[in-house]
PDB file of C-alpha atoms in Angstrom:
ATOM      1  CA  GLN A   1       0.000   0.000   0.000  1.00 70.00           C
ATOM      2  CA  VAL A   2       1.400   3.360  -1.040  1.00 74.00           C
ATOM      3  CA  GLN A   3       1.414   5.818   1.801  1.00 93.00           C
ATOM      4  CA  LEU A   4       3.152   8.710   3.484  1.00 97.00           C
ATOM      5  CA  VAL A   5       3.508   8.963   7.248  1.00 98.00           C
ATOM      6  CA  GLU A   6       4.508  12.127   9.067  1.00 98.00           C
ATOM      7  CA  SER A   7       6.036  12.335  12.514  1.00 98.00           C
ATOM      8  CA  GLY A   8       7.851  14.785  14.729  1.00 98.00           C
ATOM      9  CA  GLY A   9       5.124  17.286  15.487  1.00 98.00           C
ATOM     10  CA  GLY A  10       4.643  18.627  18.963  1.00 98.00           C
ATOM     11  CA  SER A  11       4.430  21.697  21.123  1.00 98.00           C
ATOM     12  CA  VAL A  12       7.257  24.223  21.378  1.00 98.00           C
ATOM     13  CA  GLN A  13       7.725  27.747  22.588  1.00 98.00           C
ATOM     14  CA  THR A  14       8.240  30.670  20.277  1.00 98.00           C
ATOM     15  CA  GLY A  15      11.782  30.591  18.966  1.00 98.00           C
ATOM     16  CA  GLY A  16      12.079  26.848  19.400  1.00 98.00           C
ATOM     17  CA  SER A  17      12.746  24.133  16.850  1.00 98.00           C
ATOM     18  CA  LEU A  18      11.119  20.978  15.596  1.00 98.00           C
ATOM     19  CA  ARG A  19      12.127  18.410  13.004  1.00 98.00           C
ATOM     20  CA  LEU A  20       9.359  16.775  11.036  1.00 98.00           C
ATOM     21  CA  SER A  21       9.801  13.534   9.146  1.00 98.00           C
ATOM     22  CA  CYS A  22       7.888  12.087   6.233  1.00 98.00           C
ATOM     23  CA  THR A  23       8.365   8.392   5.536  1.00 98.00           C
ATOM     24  CA  ALA A  24       7.197   7.023   2.219  1.00 97.00           C
ATOM     25  CA  SER A  25       6.323   3.545   1.123  1.00 95.00           C
ATOM     26  CA  VAL A  26       6.511   4.093  -2.613  1.00 90.00           C
ATOM     27  CA  ASN A  27       8.581   2.495  -5.287  1.00 90.00           C
ATOM     28  CA  ASP A  28      11.192   4.654  -6.959  1.00 93.00           C
ATOM     29  CA  PHE A  29      11.061   7.223  -4.167  1.00 95.00           C
ATOM     30  CA  SER A  30      13.967   9.131  -5.676  1.00 95.00           C
ATOM     31  CA  SER A  31      11.777  10.177  -8.611  1.00 96.00           C
ATOM     32  CA  PHE A  32       9.227  11.904  -6.393  1.00 96.00           C
ATOM     33  CA  CYS A  33       8.888  15.526  -5.488  1.00 97.00           C
ATOM     34  CA  ILE A  34       7.949  15.886  -1.825  1.00 98.00           C
ATOM     35  CA  THR A  35       6.262  19.000  -0.547  1.00 98.00           C
ATOM     36  CA  TRP A  36       5.369  20.025   2.979  1.00 98.00           C
ATOM     37  CA  PHE A  37       2.052  21.791   3.362  1.00 98.00           C
ATOM     38  CA  ARG A  38       0.497  23.265   6.447  1.00 98.00           C
ATOM     39  CA  GLN A  39      -3.131  23.812   7.306  1.00 97.00           C
ATOM     40  CA  ILE A  40      -4.232  26.471   9.723  1.00 91.00           C
ATOM     41  CA  PRO A  41      -7.908  26.482  10.754  1.00 84.00           C
ATOM     42  CA  ASP A  42     -10.053  28.733   8.576  1.00 88.00           C
ATOM     43  CA  LYS A  43      -7.182  29.269   6.131  1.00 92.00           C
ATOM     44  CA  GLU A  44      -6.222  27.622   2.862  1.00 93.00           C
ATOM     45  CA  ARG A  45      -3.613  24.918   2.862  1.00 96.00           C
ATOM     46  CA  GLU A  46      -0.209  26.496   2.285  1.00 96.00           C
ATOM     47  CA  GLY A  47       2.875  24.952   0.732  1.00 98.00           C
ATOM     48  CA  VAL A  48       5.928  25.756   2.826  1.00 98.00           C
ATOM     49  CA  ALA A  49       8.782  23.793   1.271  1.00 98.00           C
ATOM     50  CA  PHE A  50       9.471  21.295  -1.448  1.00 98.00           C
ATOM     51  CA  ILE A  51      12.360  19.169  -2.586  1.00 98.00           C
ATOM     52  CA  LEU A  52      12.809  17.946  -6.116  1.00 97.00           C
ATOM     53  CA  PRO A  53      14.160  14.535  -7.096  1.00 95.00           C
ATOM     54  CA  ASN A  54      17.510  16.165  -7.848  1.00 94.00           C
ATOM     55  CA  GLY A  55      17.638  17.679  -4.369  1.00 96.00           C
ATOM     56  CA  ASN A  56      16.838  21.245  -5.346  1.00 97.00           C
ATOM     57  CA  THR A  57      14.589  22.980  -2.874  1.00 98.00           C
ATOM     58  CA  ASP A  58      12.284  25.940  -2.602  1.00 98.00           C
ATOM     59  CA  TYR A  59      10.495  27.627   0.263  1.00 98.00           C
ATOM     60  CA  SER A  60       7.608  29.941   0.833  1.00 98.00           C
ATOM     61  CA  ALA A  61       8.586  33.472   1.745  1.00 98.00           C
ATOM     62  CA  SER A  62       7.148  33.031   5.213  1.00 96.00           C
ATOM     63  CA  VAL A  63       9.603  30.265   6.156  1.00 98.00           C
ATOM     64  CA  LYS A  64      12.657  30.968   4.010  1.00 98.00           C
ATOM     65  CA  GLY A  65      15.760  31.202   6.143  1.00 98.00           C
ATOM     66  CA  ARG A  66      14.119  29.389   9.058  1.00 98.00           C
ATOM     67  CA  PHE A  67      13.044  26.032   7.599  1.00 98.00           C
ATOM     68  CA  THR A  68      15.229  23.506   5.808  1.00 98.00           C
ATOM     69  CA  ILE A  69      13.935  20.570   3.792  1.00 98.00           C
ATOM     70  CA  SER A  70      16.118  17.572   3.030  1.00 98.00           C
ATOM     71  CA  ARG A  71      15.737  14.011   1.841  1.00 98.00           C
ATOM     72  CA  ASP A  72      17.311  10.619   2.361  1.00 97.00           C
ATOM     73  CA  ASN A  73      16.399   8.502  -0.640  1.00 97.00           C
ATOM     74  CA  ALA A  74      17.890   5.338   0.813  1.00 97.00           C
ATOM     75  CA  LYS A  75      15.513   5.590   3.776  1.00 97.00           C
ATOM     76  CA  LYS A  76      12.659   7.001   1.684  1.00 97.00           C
ATOM     77  CA  MET A  77      12.377   9.930   4.033  1.00 98.00           C
ATOM     78  CA  VAL A  78      12.068  13.686   3.813  1.00 98.00           C
ATOM     79  CA  PHE A  79      12.749  16.003   6.721  1.00 98.00           C
ATOM     80  CA  LEU A  80      11.649  19.511   7.567  1.00 98.00           C
ATOM     81  CA  GLN A  81      13.867  21.249  10.086  1.00 98.00           C
ATOM     82  CA  MET A  82      11.958  24.167  11.532  1.00 98.00           C
ATOM     83  CA  ASN A  83      13.870  26.770  13.507  1.00 98.00           C
ATOM     84  CA  SER A  84      12.910  30.091  15.072  1.00 98.00           C
ATOM     85  CA  LEU A  85       9.300  29.004  15.202  1.00 98.00           C
ATOM     86  CA  LYS A  86       6.630  31.663  15.425  1.00 97.00           C
ATOM     87  CA  SER A  87       3.014  31.495  16.493  1.00 95.00           C
ATOM     88  CA  GLY A  88       2.024  31.781  12.852  1.00 94.00           C
ATOM     89  CA  ASP A  89       3.797  28.508  12.098  1.00 96.00           C
ATOM     90  CA  ALA A  90       1.326  26.500  14.157  1.00 96.00           C
ATOM     91  CA  GLY A  91      -0.927  24.122  12.276  1.00 97.00           C
ATOM     92  CA  THR A  92      -1.193  20.664  10.814  1.00 98.00           C
ATOM     93  CA  TYR A  93       1.776  19.793   8.630  1.00 98.00           C
ATOM     94  CA  SER A  94       1.371  17.235   5.881  1.00 98.00           C
ATOM     95  CA  CYS A  95       3.736  15.892   3.301  1.00 98.00           C
ATOM     96  CA  ALA A  96       2.570  15.205  -0.222  1.00 98.00           C
ATOM     97  CA  ALA A  97       4.201  13.459  -3.148  1.00 97.00           C
ATOM     98  CA  ARG A  98       4.035  13.606  -6.894  1.00 96.00           C
ATOM     99  CA  ARG A  99       6.378  12.362  -9.559  1.00 94.00           C
ATOM    100  CA  TYR A 100       9.098  14.617 -10.892  1.00 83.00           C
ATOM    101  CA  ALA A 101       7.941  18.243 -10.849  1.00 93.00           C
ATOM    102  CA  CYS A 102       7.036  20.108  -7.700  1.00 96.00           C
ATOM    103  CA  MET A 103       4.109  22.494  -7.527  1.00 96.00           C
ATOM    104  CA  TRP A 104       2.722  24.717  -4.829  1.00 97.00           C
ATOM    105  CA  GLN A 105      -0.895  23.850  -5.618  1.00 97.00           C
ATOM    106  CA  PRO A 106      -2.241  21.186  -3.227  1.00 97.00           C
ATOM    107  CA  ASN A 107      -4.585  19.752  -5.848  1.00 96.00           C
ATOM    108  CA  ALA A 108      -1.559  18.746  -7.936  1.00 96.00           C
ATOM    109  CA  TYR A 109      -0.760  16.027  -5.395  1.00 97.00           C
ATOM    110  CA  GLY A 110      -2.500  12.684  -5.196  1.00 94.00           C
ATOM    111  CA  LEU A 111      -0.551  11.175  -2.341  1.00 96.00           C
ATOM    112  CA  TRP A 112      -0.802  12.656   1.143  1.00 97.00           C
ATOM    113  CA  GLY A 113       0.089  11.783   4.668  1.00 97.00           C
ATOM    114  CA  GLN A 114      -2.303  12.108   7.570  1.00 96.00           C
ATOM    115  CA  GLY A 115      -0.550  15.143   9.028  1.00 97.00           C
ATOM    116  CA  THR A 116       1.235  16.000  12.244  1.00 98.00           C
ATOM    117  CA  GLN A 117       0.305  18.824  14.579  1.00 98.00           C
ATOM    118  CA  VAL A 118       2.634  21.681  15.423  1.00 98.00           C
ATOM    119  CA  THR A 119       1.768  23.998  18.299  1.00 98.00           C
ATOM    120  CA  VAL A 120       3.775  27.127  19.074  1.00 97.00           C
ATOM    121  CA  SER A 121       3.174  28.930  22.325  1.00 96.00           C
ATOM    122  CA  SER A 122       4.589  32.163  23.675  1.00 88.00           C
TER     123      SER A 122
END
């Protein structure tokens, strides 16, 4: 069964750090783009970072310089290191996968994890 599983969410104080993980059970993982999205209640799902099959990355303006996405193809995992967390970073973080090209639009992805919750308190 093809699936993505996120882990690593939790509760931190403002300025703290968390490392999220996304573990995939797909064949040919190295050919997939993986994108981290976050969902805040009453707001649209937002893409925060993606990593291409070749390892190139991109970030939303709101997290650039604070978040780092990386991948380990041998382990079929993608990581999101989140530093200097702000209250606005709180939400449900999900990873999504699609072959080859990355896109910021959530509806471009057919494979999603169940999400992991991030809470940031002052």
